[in-house]
Short mmCIF file of C-alpha atoms in Angstrom, two decimals:
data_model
loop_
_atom_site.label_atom_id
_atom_site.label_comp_id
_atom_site.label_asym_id
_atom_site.label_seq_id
_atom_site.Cartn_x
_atom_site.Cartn_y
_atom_site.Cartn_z
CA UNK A 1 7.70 45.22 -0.68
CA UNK A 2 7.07 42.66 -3.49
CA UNK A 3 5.66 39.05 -2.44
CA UNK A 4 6.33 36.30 -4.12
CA UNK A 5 3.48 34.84 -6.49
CA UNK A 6 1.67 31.92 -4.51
CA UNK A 7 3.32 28.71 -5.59
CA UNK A 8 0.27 27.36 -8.16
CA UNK A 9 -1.09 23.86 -7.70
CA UNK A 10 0.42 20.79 -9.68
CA UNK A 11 -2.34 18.88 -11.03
CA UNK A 12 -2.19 15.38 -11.99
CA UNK A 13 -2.29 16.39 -15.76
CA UNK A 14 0.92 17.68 -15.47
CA UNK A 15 2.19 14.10 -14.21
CA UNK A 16 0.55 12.16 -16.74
CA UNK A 17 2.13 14.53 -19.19
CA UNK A 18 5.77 13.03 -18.31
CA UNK A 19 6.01 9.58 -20.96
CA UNK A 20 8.19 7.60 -18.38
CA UNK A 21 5.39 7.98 -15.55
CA UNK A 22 2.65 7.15 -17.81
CA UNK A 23 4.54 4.04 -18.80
CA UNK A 24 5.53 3.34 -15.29
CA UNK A 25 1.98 4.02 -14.12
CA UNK A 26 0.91 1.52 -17.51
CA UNK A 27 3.23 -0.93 -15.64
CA UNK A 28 2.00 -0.87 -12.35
CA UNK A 29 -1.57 -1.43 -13.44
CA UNK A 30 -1.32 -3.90 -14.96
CA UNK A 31 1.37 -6.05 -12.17
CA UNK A 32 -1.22 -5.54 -10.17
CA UNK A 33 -4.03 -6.55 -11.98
CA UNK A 34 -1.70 -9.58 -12.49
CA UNK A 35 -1.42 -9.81 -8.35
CA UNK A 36 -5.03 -9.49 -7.88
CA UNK A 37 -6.24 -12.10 -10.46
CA UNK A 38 -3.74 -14.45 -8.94
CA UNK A 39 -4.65 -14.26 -5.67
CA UNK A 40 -8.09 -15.23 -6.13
CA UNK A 41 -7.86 -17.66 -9.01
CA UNK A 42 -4.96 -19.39 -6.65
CA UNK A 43 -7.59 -19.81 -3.87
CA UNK A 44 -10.50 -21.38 -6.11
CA UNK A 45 -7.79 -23.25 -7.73
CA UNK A 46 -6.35 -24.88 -4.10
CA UNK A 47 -10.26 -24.92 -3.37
CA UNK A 48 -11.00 -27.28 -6.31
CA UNK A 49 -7.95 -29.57 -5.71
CA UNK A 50 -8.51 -29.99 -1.94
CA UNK A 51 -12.46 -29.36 -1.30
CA UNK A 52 -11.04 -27.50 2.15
CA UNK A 53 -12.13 -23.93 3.19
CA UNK A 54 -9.04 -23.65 5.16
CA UNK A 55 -6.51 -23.98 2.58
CA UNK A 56 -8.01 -21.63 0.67
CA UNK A 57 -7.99 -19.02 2.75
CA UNK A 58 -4.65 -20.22 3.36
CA UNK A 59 -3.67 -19.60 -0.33
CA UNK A 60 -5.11 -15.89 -0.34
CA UNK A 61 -3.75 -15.56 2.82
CA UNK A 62 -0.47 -17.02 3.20
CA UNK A 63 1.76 -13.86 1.80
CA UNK A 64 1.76 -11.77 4.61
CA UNK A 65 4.99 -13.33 6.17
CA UNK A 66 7.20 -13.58 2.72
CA UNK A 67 6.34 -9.77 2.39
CA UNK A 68 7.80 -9.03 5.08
CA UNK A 69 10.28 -11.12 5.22
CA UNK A 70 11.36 -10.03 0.96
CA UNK A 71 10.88 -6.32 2.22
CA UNK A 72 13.69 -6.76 5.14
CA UNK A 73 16.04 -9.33 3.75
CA UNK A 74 15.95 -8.24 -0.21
CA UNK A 75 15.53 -4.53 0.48
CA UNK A 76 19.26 -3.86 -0.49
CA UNK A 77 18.18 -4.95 -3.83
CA UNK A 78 16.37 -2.01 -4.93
CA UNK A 79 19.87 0.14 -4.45
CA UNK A 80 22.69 -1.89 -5.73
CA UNK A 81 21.17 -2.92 -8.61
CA UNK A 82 19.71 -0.35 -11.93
CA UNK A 83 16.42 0.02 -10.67
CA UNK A 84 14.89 -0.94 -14.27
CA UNK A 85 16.92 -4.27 -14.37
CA UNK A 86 14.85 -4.93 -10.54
CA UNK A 87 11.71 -4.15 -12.13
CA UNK A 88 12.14 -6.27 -15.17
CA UNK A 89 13.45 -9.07 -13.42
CA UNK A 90 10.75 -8.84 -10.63
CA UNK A 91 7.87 -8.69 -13.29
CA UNK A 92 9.81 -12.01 -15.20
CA UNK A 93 10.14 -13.71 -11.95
CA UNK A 94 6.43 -13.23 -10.95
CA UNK A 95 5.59 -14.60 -14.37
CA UNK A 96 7.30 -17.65 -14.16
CA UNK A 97 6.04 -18.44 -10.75
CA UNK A 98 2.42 -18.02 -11.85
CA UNK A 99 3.22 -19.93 -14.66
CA UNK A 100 4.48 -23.06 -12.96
CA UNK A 101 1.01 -22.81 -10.76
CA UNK A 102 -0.19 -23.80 -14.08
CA UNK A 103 1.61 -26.51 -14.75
CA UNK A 104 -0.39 -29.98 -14.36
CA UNK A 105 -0.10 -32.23 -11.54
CA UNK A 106 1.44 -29.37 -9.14
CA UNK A 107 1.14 -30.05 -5.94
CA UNK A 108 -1.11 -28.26 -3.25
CA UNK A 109 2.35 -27.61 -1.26
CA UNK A 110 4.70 -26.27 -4.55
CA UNK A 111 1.53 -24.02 -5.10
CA UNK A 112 1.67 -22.51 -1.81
CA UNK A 113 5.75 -21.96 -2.01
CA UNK A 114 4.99 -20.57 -5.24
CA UNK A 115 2.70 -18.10 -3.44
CA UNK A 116 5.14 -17.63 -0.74
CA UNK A 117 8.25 -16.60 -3.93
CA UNK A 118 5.40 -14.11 -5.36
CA UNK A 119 5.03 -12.27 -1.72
CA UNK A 120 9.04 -12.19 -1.48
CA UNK A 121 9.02 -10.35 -5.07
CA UNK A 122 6.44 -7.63 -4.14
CA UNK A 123 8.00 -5.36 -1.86
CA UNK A 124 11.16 -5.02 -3.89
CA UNK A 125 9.27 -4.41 -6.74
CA UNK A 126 6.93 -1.83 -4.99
CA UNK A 127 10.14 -0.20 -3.32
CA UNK A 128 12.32 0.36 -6.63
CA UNK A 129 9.47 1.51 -8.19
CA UNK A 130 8.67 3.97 -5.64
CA UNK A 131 12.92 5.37 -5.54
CA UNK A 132 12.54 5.32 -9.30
CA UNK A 133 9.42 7.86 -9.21
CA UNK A 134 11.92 10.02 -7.39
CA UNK A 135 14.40 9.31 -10.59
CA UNK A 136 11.73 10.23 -13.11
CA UNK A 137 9.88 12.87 -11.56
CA UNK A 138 12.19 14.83 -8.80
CA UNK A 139 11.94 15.10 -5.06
CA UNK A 140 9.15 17.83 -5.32
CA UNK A 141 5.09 17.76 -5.59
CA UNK A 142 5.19 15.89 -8.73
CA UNK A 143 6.70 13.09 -6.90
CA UNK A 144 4.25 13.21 -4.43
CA UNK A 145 0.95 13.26 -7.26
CA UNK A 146 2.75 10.63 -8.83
CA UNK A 147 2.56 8.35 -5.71
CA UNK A 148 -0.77 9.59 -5.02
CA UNK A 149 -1.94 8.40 -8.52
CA UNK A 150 -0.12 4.93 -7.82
CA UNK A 151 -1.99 4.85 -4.56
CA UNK A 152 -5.46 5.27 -6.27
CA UNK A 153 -4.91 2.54 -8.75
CA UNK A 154 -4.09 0.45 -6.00
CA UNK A 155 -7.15 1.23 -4.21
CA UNK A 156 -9.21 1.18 -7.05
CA UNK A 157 -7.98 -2.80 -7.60
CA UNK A 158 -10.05 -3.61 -4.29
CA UNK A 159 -12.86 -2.35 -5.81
CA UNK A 160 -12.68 -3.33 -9.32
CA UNK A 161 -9.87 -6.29 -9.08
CA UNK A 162 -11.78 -8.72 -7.48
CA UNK A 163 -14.72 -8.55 -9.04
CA UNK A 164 -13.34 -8.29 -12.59
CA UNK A 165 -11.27 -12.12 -10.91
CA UNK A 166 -14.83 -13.20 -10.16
CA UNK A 167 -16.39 -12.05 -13.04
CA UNK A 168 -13.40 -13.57 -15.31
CA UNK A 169 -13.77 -17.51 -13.44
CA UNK A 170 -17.11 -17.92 -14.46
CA UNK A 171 -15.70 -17.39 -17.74
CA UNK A 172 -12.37 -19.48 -17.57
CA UNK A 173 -11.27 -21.80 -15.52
CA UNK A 174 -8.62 -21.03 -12.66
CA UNK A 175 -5.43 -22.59 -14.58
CA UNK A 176 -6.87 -19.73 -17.67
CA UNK A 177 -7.35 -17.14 -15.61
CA UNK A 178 -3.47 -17.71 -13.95
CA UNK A 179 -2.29 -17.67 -17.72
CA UNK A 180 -3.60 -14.64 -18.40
CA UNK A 181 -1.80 -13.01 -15.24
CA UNK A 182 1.26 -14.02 -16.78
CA UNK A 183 0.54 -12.22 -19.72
CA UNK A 184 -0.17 -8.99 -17.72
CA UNK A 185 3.52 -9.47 -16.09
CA UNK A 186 5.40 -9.97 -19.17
CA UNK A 187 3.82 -7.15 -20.67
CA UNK A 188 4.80 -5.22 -17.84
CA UNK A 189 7.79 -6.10 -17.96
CA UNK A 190 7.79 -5.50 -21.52
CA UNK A 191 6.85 -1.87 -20.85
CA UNK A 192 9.35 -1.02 -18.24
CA UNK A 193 12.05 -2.08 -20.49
CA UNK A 194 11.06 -0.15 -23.39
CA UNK A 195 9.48 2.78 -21.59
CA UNK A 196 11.87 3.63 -18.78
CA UNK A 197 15.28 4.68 -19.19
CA UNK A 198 18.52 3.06 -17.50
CA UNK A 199 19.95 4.56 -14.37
CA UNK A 200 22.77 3.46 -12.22
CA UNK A 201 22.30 2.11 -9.38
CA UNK A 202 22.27 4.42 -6.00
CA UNK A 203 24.86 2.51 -4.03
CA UNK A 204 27.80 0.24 -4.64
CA UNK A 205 26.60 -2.35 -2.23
CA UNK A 206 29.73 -3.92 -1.08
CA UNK A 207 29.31 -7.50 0.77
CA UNK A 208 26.45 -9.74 1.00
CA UNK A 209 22.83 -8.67 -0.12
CA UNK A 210 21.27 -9.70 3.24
CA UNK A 211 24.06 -8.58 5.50
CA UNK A 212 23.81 -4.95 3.17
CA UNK A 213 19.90 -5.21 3.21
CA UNK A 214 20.21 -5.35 6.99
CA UNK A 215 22.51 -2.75 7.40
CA UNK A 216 20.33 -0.09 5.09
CA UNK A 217 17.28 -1.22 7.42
CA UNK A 218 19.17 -0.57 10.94
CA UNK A 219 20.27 3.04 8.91
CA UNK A 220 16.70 3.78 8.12
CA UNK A 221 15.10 2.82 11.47
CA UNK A 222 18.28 4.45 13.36
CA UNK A 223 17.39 8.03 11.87
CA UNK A 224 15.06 9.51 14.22
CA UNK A 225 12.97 11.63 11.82
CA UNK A 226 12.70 8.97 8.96
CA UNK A 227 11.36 6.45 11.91
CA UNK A 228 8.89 8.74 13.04
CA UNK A 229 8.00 9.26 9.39
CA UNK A 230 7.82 5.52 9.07
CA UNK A 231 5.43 4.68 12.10
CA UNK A 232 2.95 7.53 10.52
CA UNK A 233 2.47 5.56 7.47
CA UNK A 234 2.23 2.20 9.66
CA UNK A 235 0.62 2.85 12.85
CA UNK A 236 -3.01 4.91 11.53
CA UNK A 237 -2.72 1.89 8.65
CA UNK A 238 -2.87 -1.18 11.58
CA UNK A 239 -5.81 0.56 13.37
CA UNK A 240 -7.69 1.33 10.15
CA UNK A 241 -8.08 -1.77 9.21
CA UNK A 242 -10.32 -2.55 12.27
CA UNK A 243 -13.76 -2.28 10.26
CA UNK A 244 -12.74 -4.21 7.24
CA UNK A 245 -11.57 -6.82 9.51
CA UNK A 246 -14.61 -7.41 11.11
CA UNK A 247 -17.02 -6.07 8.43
CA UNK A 248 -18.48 -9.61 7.86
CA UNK A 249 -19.89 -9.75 11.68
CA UNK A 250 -20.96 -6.25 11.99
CA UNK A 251 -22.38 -6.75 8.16
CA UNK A 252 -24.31 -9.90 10.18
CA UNK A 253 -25.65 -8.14 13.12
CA UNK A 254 -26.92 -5.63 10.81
CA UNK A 255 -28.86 -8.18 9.16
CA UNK A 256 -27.40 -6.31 5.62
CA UNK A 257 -26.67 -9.46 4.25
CA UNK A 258 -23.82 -9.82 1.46
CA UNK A 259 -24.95 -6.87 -0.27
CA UNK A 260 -24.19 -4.69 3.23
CA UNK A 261 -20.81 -6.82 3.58
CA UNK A 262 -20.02 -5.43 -0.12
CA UNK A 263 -20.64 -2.16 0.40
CA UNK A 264 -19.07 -1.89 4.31
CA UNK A 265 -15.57 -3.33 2.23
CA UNK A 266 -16.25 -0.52 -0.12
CA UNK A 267 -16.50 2.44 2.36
CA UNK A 268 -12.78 2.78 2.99
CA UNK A 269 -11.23 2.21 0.06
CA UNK A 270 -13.77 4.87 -1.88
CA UNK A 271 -13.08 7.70 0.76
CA UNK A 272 -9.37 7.19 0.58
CA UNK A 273 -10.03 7.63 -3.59
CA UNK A 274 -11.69 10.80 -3.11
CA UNK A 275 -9.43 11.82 -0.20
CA UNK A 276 -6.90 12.47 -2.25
CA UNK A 277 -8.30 13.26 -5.96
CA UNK A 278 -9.16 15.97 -3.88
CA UNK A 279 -6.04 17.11 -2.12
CA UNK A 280 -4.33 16.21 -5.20
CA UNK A 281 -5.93 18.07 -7.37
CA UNK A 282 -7.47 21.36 -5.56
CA UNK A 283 -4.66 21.86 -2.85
CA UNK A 284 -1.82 23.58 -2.96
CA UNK A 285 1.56 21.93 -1.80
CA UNK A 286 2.30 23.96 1.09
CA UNK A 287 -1.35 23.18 1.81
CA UNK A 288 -0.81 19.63 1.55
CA UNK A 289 2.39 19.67 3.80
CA UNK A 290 0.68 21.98 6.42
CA UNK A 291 -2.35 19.55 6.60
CA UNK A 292 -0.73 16.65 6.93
CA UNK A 293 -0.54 15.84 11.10
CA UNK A 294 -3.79 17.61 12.09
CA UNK A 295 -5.27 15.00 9.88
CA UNK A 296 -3.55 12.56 10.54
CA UNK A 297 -5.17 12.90 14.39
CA UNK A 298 -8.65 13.21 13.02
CA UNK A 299 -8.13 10.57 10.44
CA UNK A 300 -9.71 7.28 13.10
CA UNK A 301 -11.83 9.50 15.07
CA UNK A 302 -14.68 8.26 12.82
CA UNK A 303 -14.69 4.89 14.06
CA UNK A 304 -15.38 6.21 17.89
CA UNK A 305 -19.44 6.91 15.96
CA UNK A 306 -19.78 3.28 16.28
CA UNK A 307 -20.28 3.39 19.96
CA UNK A 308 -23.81 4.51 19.15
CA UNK A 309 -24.95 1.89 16.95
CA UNK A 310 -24.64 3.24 14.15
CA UNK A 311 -27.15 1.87 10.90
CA UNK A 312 -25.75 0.68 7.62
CA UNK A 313 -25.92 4.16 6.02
CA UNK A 314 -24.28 5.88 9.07
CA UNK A 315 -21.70 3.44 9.12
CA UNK A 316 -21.45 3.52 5.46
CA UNK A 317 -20.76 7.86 5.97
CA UNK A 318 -18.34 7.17 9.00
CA UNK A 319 -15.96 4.62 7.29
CA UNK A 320 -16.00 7.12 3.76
CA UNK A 321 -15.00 10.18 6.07
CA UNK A 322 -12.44 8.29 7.31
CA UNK A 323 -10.96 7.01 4.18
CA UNK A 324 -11.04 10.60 2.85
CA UNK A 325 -8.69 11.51 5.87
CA UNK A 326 -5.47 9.55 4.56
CA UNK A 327 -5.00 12.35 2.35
CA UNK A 328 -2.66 12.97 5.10
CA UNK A 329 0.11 10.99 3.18
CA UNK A 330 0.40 13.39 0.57
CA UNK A 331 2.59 15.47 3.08
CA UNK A 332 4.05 12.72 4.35
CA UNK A 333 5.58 11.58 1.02
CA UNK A 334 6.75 14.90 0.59
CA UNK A 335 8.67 14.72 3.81
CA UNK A 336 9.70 10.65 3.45
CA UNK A 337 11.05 11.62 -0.05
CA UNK A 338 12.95 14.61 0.97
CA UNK A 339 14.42 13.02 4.29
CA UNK A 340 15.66 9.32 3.19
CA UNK A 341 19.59 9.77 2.44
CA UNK A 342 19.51 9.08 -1.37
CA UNK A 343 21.70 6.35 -1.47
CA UNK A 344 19.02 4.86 1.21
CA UNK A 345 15.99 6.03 -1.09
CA UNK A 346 15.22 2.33 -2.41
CA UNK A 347 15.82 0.37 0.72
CA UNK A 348 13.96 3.25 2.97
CA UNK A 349 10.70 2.38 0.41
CA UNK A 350 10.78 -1.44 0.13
CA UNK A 351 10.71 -1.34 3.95
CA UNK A 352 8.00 1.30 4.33
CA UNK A 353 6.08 -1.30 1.99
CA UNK A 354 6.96 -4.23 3.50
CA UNK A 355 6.03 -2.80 6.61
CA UNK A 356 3.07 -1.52 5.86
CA UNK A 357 1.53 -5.11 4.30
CA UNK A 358 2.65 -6.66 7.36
CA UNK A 359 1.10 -3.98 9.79
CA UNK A 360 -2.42 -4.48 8.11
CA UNK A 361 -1.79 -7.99 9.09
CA UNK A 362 -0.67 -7.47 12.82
CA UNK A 363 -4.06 -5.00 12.85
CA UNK A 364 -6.90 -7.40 11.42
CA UNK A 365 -5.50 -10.37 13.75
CA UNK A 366 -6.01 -7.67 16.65
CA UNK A 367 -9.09 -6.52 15.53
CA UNK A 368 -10.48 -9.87 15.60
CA UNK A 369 -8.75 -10.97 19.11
CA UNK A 370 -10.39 -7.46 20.59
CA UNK A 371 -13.96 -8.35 19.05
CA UNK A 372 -14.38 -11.96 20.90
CA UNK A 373 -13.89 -9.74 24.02
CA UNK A 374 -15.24 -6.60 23.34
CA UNK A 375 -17.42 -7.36 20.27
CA UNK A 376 -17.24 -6.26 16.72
CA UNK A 377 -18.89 -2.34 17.90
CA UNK A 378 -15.91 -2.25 20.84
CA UNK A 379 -12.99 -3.18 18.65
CA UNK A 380 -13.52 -0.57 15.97
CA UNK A 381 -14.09 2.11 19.27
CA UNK A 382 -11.37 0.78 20.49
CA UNK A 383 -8.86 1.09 17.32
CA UNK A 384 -10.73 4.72 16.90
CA UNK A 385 -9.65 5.58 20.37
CA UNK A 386 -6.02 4.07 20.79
CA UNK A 387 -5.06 4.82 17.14
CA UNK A 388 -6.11 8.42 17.39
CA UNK A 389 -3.94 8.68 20.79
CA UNK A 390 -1.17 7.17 18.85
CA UNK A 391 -1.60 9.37 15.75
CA UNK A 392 -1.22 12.30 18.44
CA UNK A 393 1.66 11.30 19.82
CA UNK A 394 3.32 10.53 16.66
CA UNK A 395 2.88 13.66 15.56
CA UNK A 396 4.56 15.44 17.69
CA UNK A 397 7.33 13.14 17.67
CA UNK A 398 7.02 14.47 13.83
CA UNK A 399 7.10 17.92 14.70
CA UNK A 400 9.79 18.04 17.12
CA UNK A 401 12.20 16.15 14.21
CA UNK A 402 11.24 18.57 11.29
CA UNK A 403 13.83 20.69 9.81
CA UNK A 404 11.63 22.88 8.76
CA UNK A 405 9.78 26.23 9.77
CA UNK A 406 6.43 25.25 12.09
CA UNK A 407 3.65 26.58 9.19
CA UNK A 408 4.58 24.08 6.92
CA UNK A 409 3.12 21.11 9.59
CA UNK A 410 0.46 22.65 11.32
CA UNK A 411 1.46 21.70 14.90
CA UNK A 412 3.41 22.95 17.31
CA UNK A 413 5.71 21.21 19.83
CA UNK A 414 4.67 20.22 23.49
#
């Protein structure tokens, strides 16, 4: 009897060779290299107009609640509106809010509300884009490398983004630096006009935006398999967070100094990079898919090495191995994508964004609460231990609501 021929592997070459992705992916890099430079030229800007520490920590800090708060109450945005038009009008709005930071003799409290607008933006902009991949490049594995790729810039930022910001204020001054953010939004707003072609939007939308937003959230959250979905990107993301939280203590009783606190901030974000070059480009699909919740359960188990004291360099290997395990959302986003109710698509991403910033949040505060009891070695053992139960549990809540046949998620039901 004839077999089929094994499905071949999609590499990312063949998602770069789409035009609309490569301008979308154009657009997206440079938004967030506009984000990035913001953030910290915003802080040393608050920092030279107040002299205080605290609010500027407040100004790089104060997002996290507007993110939320734009992902849940603005969601309905990225479905009853063409999905370039949000884009375009997200990138324009960021723009204009950076450039009334530079405006002279605005005050420490209009900066921080202008902050506050940017973080209300974000997540709709992040969630139509992420729909709109679905537009451009179909529900399948090219959808999935092209959200992998997205994911990799992103995590690349972290690691170049902040020290290109540094680097660029001891060139310019903070007001320079904030007009050359707006530059990077208007031309990516530019781009996505040009570049990207005009679809409808996915729903009709009837009555208000925030009652409709609400109502696409309590859809979203109501289906059982799209939830458990949903707490598999958020849950493993709140308790890996644990060791860059508290990398600045443990970086401390190391005696590594700033160069050790560099490099422990590093760890993650450069095993999540080659995490999933690698899945991406040497595994198949089906591979991907079948992968996806044994890893998932493995992914914090690094952190439980730090109950034996673990040197610089061992921690250094831990945190990387770690990182490399959220490949695991490569078969998640095939799943997310193929599960969310179309006319849901956009609202179903803005809130897996939105909730995803604001987990990270909920999981540093945590970390640090657990570390004044348990210390900085504890808490990361701790979010190791409890996460990985958690990550267990969800999966086979995630195996129990899959449509599909058992191979293609590795586990079977309890």
């Amino acid at each position: 009897m004839l077999q089929a021929p094994p499905e071949p592997p999609t590499g990312y070459r063949r998602v770069l060779a789409v035009p609309e992705f490569r301008v979308v992916f154009a657009a997206h890099a440079l938004s967030l290299l506009g984000v990035v430079v913001t953030e910290i030229a915003l802080s040393v800007l608050v920092y030279d107009l107040t002299g205080s520490p605290l609010m500027s920590a407040l100004a790089f800090a104060v997002g996290f609640l507007p993110y939320l708060i734009g992902g849940t109450l603005l969601a309905g945005v990225a479905d009853r509106y063409p999905a370039r038009r949000v884009l375009v009008v997200c990138d324009l709005v960021c723009a204009a809010c950076v450039a009334a930071m530079v405006t002279p003799g605005t005050g420490i409290a209009v900066l921080l509300l202008l902050r506050c607008a940017l973080a209300v933006v974000s997540p709709v902009f992040a969630g139509t884009r992420m729909a709109t991949l679905a537009d451009i490049l179909g529900d399948g594995d090219l959808f999935v490398l092209g959200r992998s790729l997205l994911r990799i810039v992103s995590q690349s930022a972290l690691l170049v983004g902040f020290g290109f910001g540094g680097l660029l204020l001891t060139v310019v001054s903070p007001r320079h630096a904030l007009l050359i953010t707006v530059a990077t939004f208007l031309t990516s707003a530019a781009l996505l006009r040009l570049g990207t072609r005009r679809r409808p939007a996915r729903s009709s939308g009837g009555g208000a935006l925030l009652a409709d937003s609400l109502k696409g959230a309590r859809q979203v959250l109501a289906d059982r398999r799209v939830r458990a979905l949903l707490l598999l990107f958020w849950l493993p993301a709140m308790f890996a967070v644990a060791p860059e939280a508290l990398a600045a203590p443990y970086a401390a009783e190391l005696g590594a100094g700033s160069t050790g606190l560099g490099l422990l901030m590093c760890a993650l974000p450069v095993g999540t990079i080659a995490g999933e070059l690698y899945a991406g480009s040497r595994l198949r699909p089906a591979t991907r898919q079948r992968i996806a919740l044994p890893l998932v359960c493995c992914t914090l188990l690094p952190y439980l090495g730090y109950a034996c004291r673990p040197g610089l360099a061992v921690s250094l290997a831990l945190l990387t191995v770690a990182g490399a395990g959220s490949a695991y959302t490569l078969g998640l986003d095939q799943w997310f994508v193929r599960d969310v109710p179309e006319e849901l698509r956009g609202r179903a991403m803005t809130l897996l964004t939105a909730g995803l910033m604001a987990i990270q949040g909920v999981g540093m505060a945590l970390a640090g609460v657990a570390a004044e009891f348990a210390g900085v070695r504890g808490a990361v053992v701790g979010a190791g231990a409890l996460g990985t139960v958690c990550c267990a549990l969800l999966a086979v809540e995630a195996r129990r609501t899959a449509g599909g046949p058992k191979d293609e998620t590795g586990l079977t039901t309890m």
